[in-house]
Structure formats: structure tokens, C-alpha cells
Amino acid sequence: MLVGCGPKVPLPPSGDHIKVPFVAPRSDLCAATSIEMLSSYWRLTTPYTPRLSREELDARTLIPVKGGTLQIELMATARANGLLAYTLTPTFDALLRELEKQHPVIVLLNRGYAWYPLWHYAPVTGYNKKDQTILMHFSDRPHEAMRIATFKRLWERSSNWGVVLLPPEHLPATATSKAFLRSAYDLERTGLRDEAIIAYRSALKRWPREIDILFALANSYYHANKFTLAEKYYRELLSIEPKHPLALNNLADLLCHRGRQNEAMATIRKAVSDNSKIQSIINATGKEIRKGCTPQGKK
Amino acid sequence: MHFSKLLLSLILSIALFTQTSWAQIASTEALFNQQTDILSSKEKIIQFTARKDVAKILEQMDVDPQTIEERVAAMTDEEASKFAHEIDTLPAGSDALGSLVGAAVFIFVLLLITDILGLTKVFNFTRSVR
């Protein structure tokens, strides 16, 4: 190899690839091995520790009658393993941009035809501009080079489905704030609140004034009984958008649960919404506060 | 069936628990869909049914019953609902060679040729000429 992998090189140089450890295929388990390969890559390059064993990855992904794994369960299992799963915009350009950032991408390919589908997951590990090839851990071949024209044909049969799996401190190169928030929230509602909080916080580093992220983070802290932090982020949100009805409502509720009735009352009075469902929540909170606020340590 | 009952009571208890504890909190869910921000009980029941259907489908598809509960729990509501409704058409990524065992010889030869033309990549050993 002539060129090293300096940080300023825009694309992995010719013949170079992301150092994703290769895992030999196990029958019908290419989703599990793909997750395993990416998990070991992140374990080697970041403080990330996988939550699931190889056996658990296998047991959670295989559907014996289908002889394979659905995209849904690949995503769900990656999350259960402590990784944020972000589905890419279905373009070749998005794939290259993630590779540039040293983010391996799991793609779904159809190795056959629509009338004779042979679906296969493979982690993409590099791109060779000179040879016009894509490098993948393809079945039993590490860093197999495939002509880009062929790759594109196989990939478009899955409508260019690809996903990056990242430790929650890391953001996809191609992330939009809305779609990233969704992926982070998917962690939270499938039981990985700590990981979700880390993800919201890293999102705020890129989008510090994004209202929705502040709201999600504050809610998360509230549900985790971290009241001081929750209050801090509701207030930060309200400093940007003072009339945000949902944030006012939740902050008022929090203040009431902390026994600060006057502040709670003053806050809920500012909340008003055109949406009847939201307004009915606001009304219920107001009623609750008027009944009296007693401090609660734990919910 | 024992498992379904267990799952049912688990989900119900979670639903009830969250509802009573956080009656006044507007959920983060509200950010994604203004219509379902605060789910009506009817919508909740539909999602609950989807999860029950997923558990049943996994069971019918020979998935180890001990893993079904955690597999269903790991899905979001949208994923569970998509799973329940589209299971017959969703692709299942796998290793190609197992599925080829039953293929007729002519398909084998055809796919070998299309592999060489770079139109498919069924076999690990083929190299496209283009």
C-alpha cells in the first residue's frame, strides 16, 4: 500500500479498507455475523462494549422457516446490542460518505433476481476509486472486491437498503437531525434509555438549538428521575421557544412533582395549544397542580 | 398458551404502570406524529394486537419460544406492526448456497452465466468479466 490513511484523505485511498474484523459465515446467519463484525470493529476502536453474546445474536435474528433474518430484526438486535441503528438515505453517495468517515455499512443485496431472490447482508468495508470496486466481507471472503456496476445492480434490488450501526456517542456522517432523533428514540423505547440519552447529547453537539432533541433529552431525564437535568433542558428549550406547549406542560408537571406549586402554576398558565389532544393534557396538568403539589423523591 | 399469557400480562402491566405514573407528561412520541401524540385506547389496542401477532408468527416459524418475548420487546411499535402485516413479503437476508440446493440445473447454469456477466453474484467463486 502506497498511501497511509491520513485524516484529511477524502476517501479511503486505493485498495484501503476500514479495519473491520472478519467473522466466518454461519449457516443462514449473515445478519448475526454482520452485527458481530461491526460490534467488534467498534469495540476495537471505541470504548463500546457489546451487550449480547454471539449465541444471543444468533438466537435473536434467525427465523428458521424463512431461513434468514428480516431487516426489522437486524435493526432491533443491533439496538439490543447497544448500538444505534441508522438507516441510510438510499443512495450510493450516502454509502460513500459513511465509508469516508470510517463507518462500515451493512447493506442488503439480492444476489439473484426478483423472481429468484437470494437475499444477503454484507458489511461494506471500503471503496476503491481507481479499480471502481466496492469492498465487502462477502460470505466467506474478507474484503471481497466487487465491480461497482455489479454492486449497484444487486443493491438496487433491495431499494438500496443500508444501515450504519454506531455507538451512541457517534453520529452518522449523513445524519439529519430528525432521522437521527428517531433512531435515538427507538433506543429509548426499546429499553435502552442510557444509550438514548448519550445519543441525544451527542446530537446536541451537532445541532445545539434543535428543539425536538432538547425535548426528547429532557423527557428522558425526567423518566430516569434525573429531575435537575430534566429541568435544565426544558428551560434551555424554552429559552429558544418560550411558548412550546409540550415543554411548558412537562416542566410544570415536573415542578409540581418537586413540590414547587407556585412555579408550576405560573408555568402551566403560559401553556396553550390549538391541538385539542395537547390542550386536554395541559388542562389535566393544571387541574393536578391546583389539587396541590407534594414533593416526590422517586415516582 | 402459557407464553402468550405471560407476554400479555407483561405488556399490560407495563402499559398500566406507565400510564398511571406519567398521566400528565407529553411523550417524545408527539414529535413524530401529531395524530398519535397521545394514543387513544383504540390505537393502543391495535399496537398491542400487532405485538401478539408477531409473537404468534415467530412461534409458527419455528423460532425458539424462549427468545420470542425478548425479540418482540426489542421492536418498536412501527416495526412490530410492519412485521405483523408484511411478513409474507419482507426479504430475509441469508446465505445463498443453502437456498440453491433445490434449484434446477438450468437455473444453476443461468445464474452462473449471469454472475459472470456481472448481473448477479450468487456464487462466491465467480468473477465478473465486466
Coordinates of C-alpha atoms in Angstrom, one line a residue:
Chain A
M1 CA 0.0 0.0 0.0
L2 CA 1.5 3.3 -1.1
V3 CA -0.6 5.8 0.9
G4 CA -1.4 5.7 4.6
C5 CA -4.8 6.5 6.0
G6 CA -4.4 10.2 7.0
P7 CA -7.4 12.0 8.4
K8 CA -7.5 14.5 5.5
V9 CA -7.8 11.9 2.8
P10 CA -11.3 12.4 1.5
L11 CA -11.9 8.8 0.6
P12 CA -10.2 5.6 1.8
P13 CA -7.2 5.5 -0.6
S14 CA -6.9 3.0 -3.4
G15 CA -7.2 -0.6 -2.1
D16 CA -7.6 0.6 1.5
H17 CA -10.4 -0.5 3.7
I18 CA -11.9 0.0 7.1
K19 CA -10.3 -2.5 9.5
V20 CA -13.5 -4.4 10.3
P21 CA -12.6 -7.8 11.8
F22 CA -13.9 -10.6 9.6
V23 CA -16.2 -13.3 11.0
A24 CA -16.6 -16.6 9.1
P25 CA -20.2 -17.3 7.9
R26 CA -22.5 -19.4 9.9
S27 CA -25.4 -21.1 8.1
D28 CA -28.3 -18.6 7.5
L29 CA -26.9 -16.2 10.0
C30 CA -25.3 -13.4 7.9
A31 CA -27.3 -10.8 9.8
A32 CA -25.9 -12.0 13.1
T33 CA -22.3 -12.2 11.7
S34 CA -22.7 -8.7 10.1
I35 CA -23.7 -7.3 13.5
E36 CA -20.9 -9.2 15.2
M37 CA -18.3 -7.8 12.7
L38 CA -19.4 -4.2 13.2
S39 CA -19.7 -4.7 17.0
S40 CA -16.1 -6.0 17.2
Y41 CA -14.9 -3.1 15.0
W42 CA -16.4 -0.6 17.4
R43 CA -15.2 -2.5 20.4
L44 CA -11.6 -2.2 19.0
T45 CA -11.8 1.4 18.1
T46 CA -14.0 3.0 20.8
P47 CA -14.9 2.3 24.5
Y48 CA -18.1 0.5 23.3
T49 CA -18.8 -2.9 24.9
P50 CA -21.3 -5.3 23.2
R51 CA -24.3 -6.3 25.4
L52 CA -25.0 -9.6 23.6
S53 CA -23.0 -12.7 23.1
R54 CA -22.6 -14.4 19.7
E55 CA -25.1 -17.1 20.8
E56 CA -27.6 -14.3 21.7
L57 CA -27.1 -12.6 18.4
D58 CA -27.8 -15.8 16.6
A59 CA -30.9 -16.7 18.7
R60 CA -32.4 -13.2 18.2
T61 CA -32.0 -12.9 14.4
L62 CA -32.8 -16.3 12.8
I63 CA -36.3 -17.2 11.6
P64 CA -35.9 -20.9 10.8
V65 CA -38.8 -21.1 8.4
K66 CA -37.6 -18.1 6.4
G67 CA -34.0 -19.3 6.5
G68 CA -32.7 -15.8 7.2
T69 CA -33.2 -12.5 9.0
L70 CA -35.6 -9.6 8.4
Q71 CA -34.3 -6.1 8.3
I72 CA -36.5 -5.3 11.3
E73 CA -34.9 -7.8 13.5
L74 CA -31.4 -6.9 12.3
M75 CA -32.1 -3.3 13.5
A76 CA -33.8 -4.5 16.7
T77 CA -30.9 -6.9 17.6
A78 CA -28.3 -4.2 16.8
R79 CA -30.1 -1.9 19.2
A80 CA -30.3 -4.6 21.9
N81 CA -26.5 -5.0 21.5
G82 CA -26.2 -1.3 22.5
L83 CA -25.7 0.3 19.1
L84 CA -27.7 3.0 17.4
A85 CA -29.1 1.8 14.1
Y86 CA -29.5 4.5 11.4
T87 CA -31.0 3.6 8.0
L88 CA -29.2 5.5 5.3
T89 CA -30.7 7.6 2.6
P90 CA -30.8 5.0 -0.2
T91 CA -28.1 6.5 -2.4
F92 CA -24.6 5.4 -3.4
D93 CA -23.4 8.8 -2.4
A94 CA -24.6 8.3 1.2
L95 CA -22.8 5.0 1.4
L96 CA -19.5 6.6 0.3
R97 CA -19.9 9.4 2.8
E98 CA -20.2 7.0 5.6
L99 CA -17.2 5.0 4.4
E100 CA -15.2 8.2 4.3
K101 CA -15.9 8.7 8.0
Q102 CA -14.7 5.1 8.6
H103 CA -18.2 3.9 9.3
P104 CA -18.8 0.4 7.9
V105 CA -22.3 0.0 6.4
I106 CA -24.4 -3.2 6.4
V107 CA -26.2 -3.5 3.0
L108 CA -28.9 -5.8 1.9
L109 CA -28.2 -7.3 -1.5
N110 CA -30.2 -9.6 -3.8
R111 CA -27.6 -11.9 -5.3
G112 CA -30.2 -13.4 -7.6
Y113 CA -33.2 -11.9 -9.3
A114 CA -36.6 -10.6 -8.2
W115 CA -38.1 -13.9 -9.5
Y116 CA -35.4 -15.9 -7.8
P117 CA -34.3 -13.8 -4.8
L118 CA -31.2 -14.7 -2.8
W119 CA -31.0 -12.1 -0.1
H120 CA -27.8 -11.5 1.6
Y121 CA -26.4 -9.0 4.2
A122 CA -22.8 -7.9 3.9
P123 CA -20.7 -5.2 5.8
V124 CA -19.2 -2.8 3.2
T125 CA -15.6 -2.0 4.3
G126 CA -14.3 0.1 1.6
Y127 CA -14.3 1.7 -1.8
N128 CA -11.6 1.6 -4.4
K129 CA -11.9 4.6 -6.7
K130 CA -9.1 3.5 -9.1
D131 CA -10.4 0.0 -9.7
Q132 CA -14.0 1.1 -9.4
T133 CA -14.8 -1.6 -6.8
I134 CA -16.6 -1.9 -3.5
L135 CA -15.0 -4.0 -0.8
M136 CA -17.2 -6.2 1.4
H137 CA -17.0 -9.0 3.8
F138 CA -18.9 -11.1 1.4
S139 CA -19.9 -14.5 2.7
D140 CA -16.7 -16.4 3.2
R141 CA -14.5 -13.8 1.6
P142 CA -13.0 -10.9 3.6
H143 CA -12.8 -7.6 1.8
E144 CA -14.0 -9.1 -1.4
A145 CA -13.8 -6.6 -4.3
M146 CA -16.9 -6.3 -6.4
R147 CA -17.3 -4.1 -9.5
I148 CA -19.3 -1.0 -8.7
A149 CA -21.6 -1.7 -11.6
T150 CA -22.4 -5.2 -10.3
F151 CA -22.7 -3.9 -6.7
K152 CA -25.3 -1.3 -7.8
R153 CA -27.4 -3.9 -9.6
L154 CA -27.5 -6.2 -6.5
W155 CA -28.1 -3.3 -4.2
E156 CA -30.9 -1.6 -6.1
R157 CA -32.9 -4.9 -5.8
S158 CA -33.3 -4.1 -2.1
S159 CA -34.0 -0.4 -3.0
N160 CA -30.5 0.4 -1.8
W161 CA -31.1 -0.6 1.8
G162 CA -28.2 0.1 4.1
V163 CA -27.7 0.8 7.8
V164 CA -24.9 2.1 10.0
L165 CA -24.6 0.7 13.5
L166 CA -22.8 3.2 15.8
P167 CA -22.0 3.5 19.5
P168 CA -24.4 6.3 20.7
E169 CA -21.6 8.8 21.1
H170 CA -21.1 8.8 17.3
L171 CA -23.2 10.4 14.6
P172 CA -23.6 9.1 11.1
A173 CA -21.9 11.3 8.6
T174 CA -25.1 11.7 6.6
A175 CA -27.5 12.1 9.6
T176 CA -30.3 14.6 9.6
S177 CA -31.4 15.8 13.0
K178 CA -35.0 14.5 12.6
A179 CA -34.0 11.0 11.4
F180 CA -31.2 10.7 14.0
L181 CA -33.6 11.7 16.7
R182 CA -35.9 8.9 15.6
S183 CA -33.1 6.3 15.8
A184 CA -32.1 7.6 19.2
Y185 CA -35.7 7.5 20.4
D186 CA -36.0 3.9 19.1
L187 CA -33.2 3.0 21.5
E188 CA -35.1 4.7 24.4
R189 CA -38.5 3.0 23.7
T190 CA -36.9 -0.4 23.4
G191 CA -35.5 -0.2 26.9
L192 CA -32.1 1.4 26.3
R193 CA -32.6 4.8 27.9
D194 CA -29.0 5.3 29.0
E195 CA -27.8 4.8 25.4
A196 CA -30.6 7.1 24.1
I197 CA -29.5 9.9 26.5
I198 CA -25.9 9.6 25.2
A199 CA -27.2 9.8 21.6
Y200 CA -29.4 12.8 22.3
R201 CA -26.4 14.6 24.0
S202 CA -24.2 13.9 21.0
A203 CA -26.9 15.1 18.7
L204 CA -27.0 18.4 20.6
K205 CA -23.3 18.9 19.9
R206 CA -24.1 19.0 16.2
W207 CA -27.5 20.7 16.5
P208 CA -27.3 22.7 19.8
R209 CA -30.6 24.6 19.2
E210 CA -32.7 21.8 17.9
I211 CA -36.0 22.0 19.9
D212 CA -37.0 18.4 19.4
I213 CA -33.7 17.0 20.6
L214 CA -33.9 19.1 23.7
F215 CA -37.4 18.0 24.4
A216 CA -36.5 14.3 24.0
L217 CA -33.5 14.6 26.2
A218 CA -35.4 16.5 28.9
N219 CA -38.2 13.8 28.8
S220 CA -35.6 11.1 29.1
Y221 CA -34.0 12.6 32.1
Y222 CA -37.5 13.1 33.7
H223 CA -38.3 9.4 33.1
A224 CA -35.0 8.5 34.6
N225 CA -35.8 10.6 37.7
K226 CA -33.0 13.0 37.0
F227 CA -35.1 16.0 37.8
T228 CA -32.4 18.7 37.9
L229 CA -31.1 17.7 34.4
A230 CA -34.6 17.4 33.1
E231 CA -35.5 20.9 34.3
K232 CA -32.3 22.3 32.8
Y233 CA -33.1 21.0 29.3
Y234 CA -36.8 22.0 29.4
R235 CA -35.6 25.5 30.4
E236 CA -33.0 25.5 27.7
L237 CA -35.7 24.6 25.1
L238 CA -38.0 27.3 26.5
S239 CA -35.2 29.9 26.2
I240 CA -35.3 29.2 22.5
E241 CA -39.0 28.7 22.1
P242 CA -40.8 30.2 25.1
K243 CA -44.3 29.1 24.2
H244 CA -43.6 25.4 23.4
P245 CA -46.7 23.9 24.9
L246 CA -45.4 20.4 25.5
A247 CA -42.3 21.6 27.2
L248 CA -44.3 24.0 29.4
N249 CA -46.6 21.3 30.3
N250 CA -43.9 18.8 31.2
L251 CA -41.9 21.4 33.1
A252 CA -45.0 22.4 35.1
D253 CA -45.6 18.7 35.9
L254 CA -42.0 18.3 37.0
L255 CA -42.1 21.4 39.2
C256 CA -45.3 20.1 40.8
H257 CA -43.8 16.7 41.5
R258 CA -40.9 18.5 43.2
G259 CA -43.3 20.4 45.4
R260 CA -42.9 23.8 43.7
Q261 CA -46.6 24.6 43.2
N262 CA -46.3 28.3 42.6
E263 CA -43.7 27.9 39.8
A264 CA -45.7 25.0 38.4
M265 CA -48.8 27.2 38.3
A266 CA -47.0 30.1 36.6
T267 CA -45.6 27.7 34.0
I268 CA -48.8 25.9 33.1
R269 CA -50.6 29.2 32.7
K270 CA -48.3 30.0 29.8
A271 CA -49.2 26.8 28.0
V272 CA -51.8 26.8 25.3
S273 CA -52.3 24.7 22.1
D274 CA -54.5 24.6 19.1
N275 CA -54.2 20.8 19.2
S276 CA -57.2 19.5 21.2
K277 CA -55.3 16.5 22.5
I278 CA -52.4 18.6 23.7
Q279 CA -54.8 21.1 25.2
S280 CA -56.5 18.4 27.2
I281 CA -53.2 17.3 28.6
I282 CA -52.4 20.9 29.6
N283 CA -55.8 21.1 31.3
A284 CA -55.3 17.9 33.2
T285 CA -51.9 19.1 34.4
G286 CA -53.4 22.4 35.5
K287 CA -56.1 20.5 37.4
E288 CA -53.5 18.3 39.1
I289 CA -51.4 21.3 40.1
R290 CA -54.5 23.1 41.6
K291 CA -55.1 19.9 43.7
G292 CA -51.7 20.6 45.3
C293 CA -48.2 19.6 44.8
T294 CA -46.3 17.2 47.1
P295 CA -42.7 16.5 46.6
Q296 CA -41.9 13.1 45.3
G297 CA -38.4 11.6 45.6
K298 CA -39.0 8.6 43.4
K299 CA -42.0 8.2 41.2
Chain B
M1 CA -51.0 -20.9 25.8
H2 CA -48.6 -20.2 28.7
F3 CA -46.2 -18.0 26.8
S4 CA -48.9 -15.7 25.3
K5 CA -50.5 -15.2 28.7
L6 CA -47.1 -14.3 30.2
L7 CA -46.5 -11.8 27.4
L8 CA -50.0 -10.4 27.7
S9 CA -49.7 -9.7 31.4
L10 CA -46.2 -8.2 31.0
I11 CA -47.3 -5.8 28.3
L12 CA -50.5 -4.9 30.2
S13 CA -48.6 -4.2 33.4
I14 CA -46.1 -2.0 31.6
A15 CA -48.9 -0.1 29.8
L16 CA -50.8 0.4 33.1
F17 CA -47.7 1.3 35.0
T18 CA -46.5 3.9 32.6
Q19 CA -50.0 5.4 32.3
T20 CA -50.6 5.9 36.0
S21 CA -47.1 7.2 36.7
W22 CA -46.9 9.7 33.9
A23 CA -50.5 10.8 33.3
Q24 CA -49.7 14.4 32.6
I25 CA -46.5 14.0 30.6
A26 CA -46.5 14.7 26.9
S27 CA -44.4 11.9 25.4
T28 CA -41.5 12.3 23.0
E29 CA -43.7 10.3 20.6
A30 CA -45.6 13.6 20.0
L31 CA -42.7 14.8 17.9
F32 CA -43.1 12.2 15.3
N33 CA -46.8 12.1 14.7
Q34 CA -49.1 14.8 15.7
Q35 CA -52.1 12.5 15.2
T36 CA -50.9 9.7 17.5
D37 CA -49.1 12.0 20.0
I38 CA -51.4 10.8 22.8
L39 CA -52.6 7.5 21.7
S40 CA -56.2 6.8 22.0
S41 CA -57.1 3.5 23.7
K42 CA -58.1 2.1 20.3
E43 CA -54.7 2.8 18.8
K44 CA -53.1 1.2 21.8
I45 CA -55.1 -1.9 21.3
I46 CA -54.1 -2.1 17.7
Q47 CA -50.4 -1.9 18.5
F48 CA -50.9 -4.4 21.3
T49 CA -52.5 -6.8 18.9
A50 CA -49.6 -6.4 16.4
R51 CA -47.2 -7.5 19.1
K52 CA -49.3 -10.5 19.9
D53 CA -49.4 -11.4 16.2
V54 CA -45.7 -11.1 15.9
A55 CA -45.2 -13.5 18.8
K56 CA -47.6 -15.9 17.1
I57 CA -45.9 -15.7 13.8
L58 CA -42.4 -16.2 15.3
E59 CA -43.8 -19.3 17.1
Q60 CA -45.2 -20.7 13.9
M61 CA -41.9 -20.1 12.1
D62 CA -40.1 -22.4 14.5
V63 CA -38.4 -19.6 16.5
D64 CA -37.1 -20.9 19.9
P65 CA -40.0 -20.0 22.2
Q66 CA -37.6 -18.8 24.9
T67 CA -36.4 -16.0 22.7
I68 CA -39.8 -14.8 21.4
E69 CA -40.6 -12.5 24.3
E70 CA -37.3 -10.5 24.1
R71 CA -37.5 -10.4 20.3
V72 CA -40.9 -8.8 20.4
A73 CA -39.9 -6.4 23.1
A74 CA -36.9 -5.3 21.1
M75 CA -39.1 -4.0 18.3
T76 CA -40.6 -0.5 18.1
D77 CA -44.4 -0.2 17.6
E78 CA -43.9 0.6 13.9
E79 CA -41.6 -2.4 13.5
A80 CA -44.0 -4.8 15.2
S81 CA -46.8 -3.6 13.1
K82 CA -44.8 -3.8 9.8
F83 CA -43.7 -7.3 10.8
A84 CA -47.2 -8.5 11.6
H85 CA -48.7 -7.1 8.3
E86 CA -45.9 -7.7 5.8
I87 CA -44.2 -10.9 7.0
D88 CA -45.0 -12.7 3.8
T89 CA -43.3 -10.2 1.5
L90 CA -40.4 -9.0 3.6
P91 CA -37.0 -10.2 2.4
A92 CA -35.0 -12.4 4.8
G93 CA -31.2 -12.0 4.2
S94 CA -29.4 -15.3 4.3
D95 CA -26.6 -17.2 2.8
A96 CA -27.2 -18.0 -0.8
L97 CA -25.8 -21.5 -1.2
G98 CA -28.3 -23.3 1.1
S99 CA -31.2 -22.0 -0.9
L100 CA -29.6 -23.2 -4.1
V101 CA -29.6 -26.9 -3.2
G102 CA -33.1 -27.4 -4.6
A103 CA -32.6 -25.3 -7.7
A104 CA -32.9 -27.0 -11.1
V105 CA -29.8 -27.4 -13.1
F106 CA -30.8 -24.9 -15.7
I107 CA -31.3 -22.2 -13.1
F108 CA -27.9 -23.1 -11.7
V109 CA -26.3 -22.6 -15.1
L110 CA -28.3 -19.5 -15.9
L111 CA -27.2 -17.8 -12.6
L112 CA -23.6 -18.9 -13.2
I113 CA -23.7 -17.1 -16.6
T114 CA -25.4 -14.0 -15.2
D115 CA -22.8 -14.0 -12.4
I116 CA -20.1 -13.9 -15.0
L117 CA -21.8 -11.1 -16.8
G118 CA -22.0 -9.2 -13.5
L119 CA -25.8 -9.2 -13.3
T120 CA -25.9 -11.3 -10.2
K121 CA -23.5 -12.6 -7.5
V122 CA -24.9 -15.9 -6.5
F123 CA -21.6 -17.8 -6.3
N124 CA -18.7 -16.8 -4.1
F125 CA -16.2 -18.1 -6.6
T126 CA -17.3 -16.2 -9.8
R127 CA -15.5 -13.1 -11.1
S128 CA -17.5 -10.8 -13.3
V129 CA -15.9 -10.1 -16.7
R130 CA -17.3 -6.5 -16.8

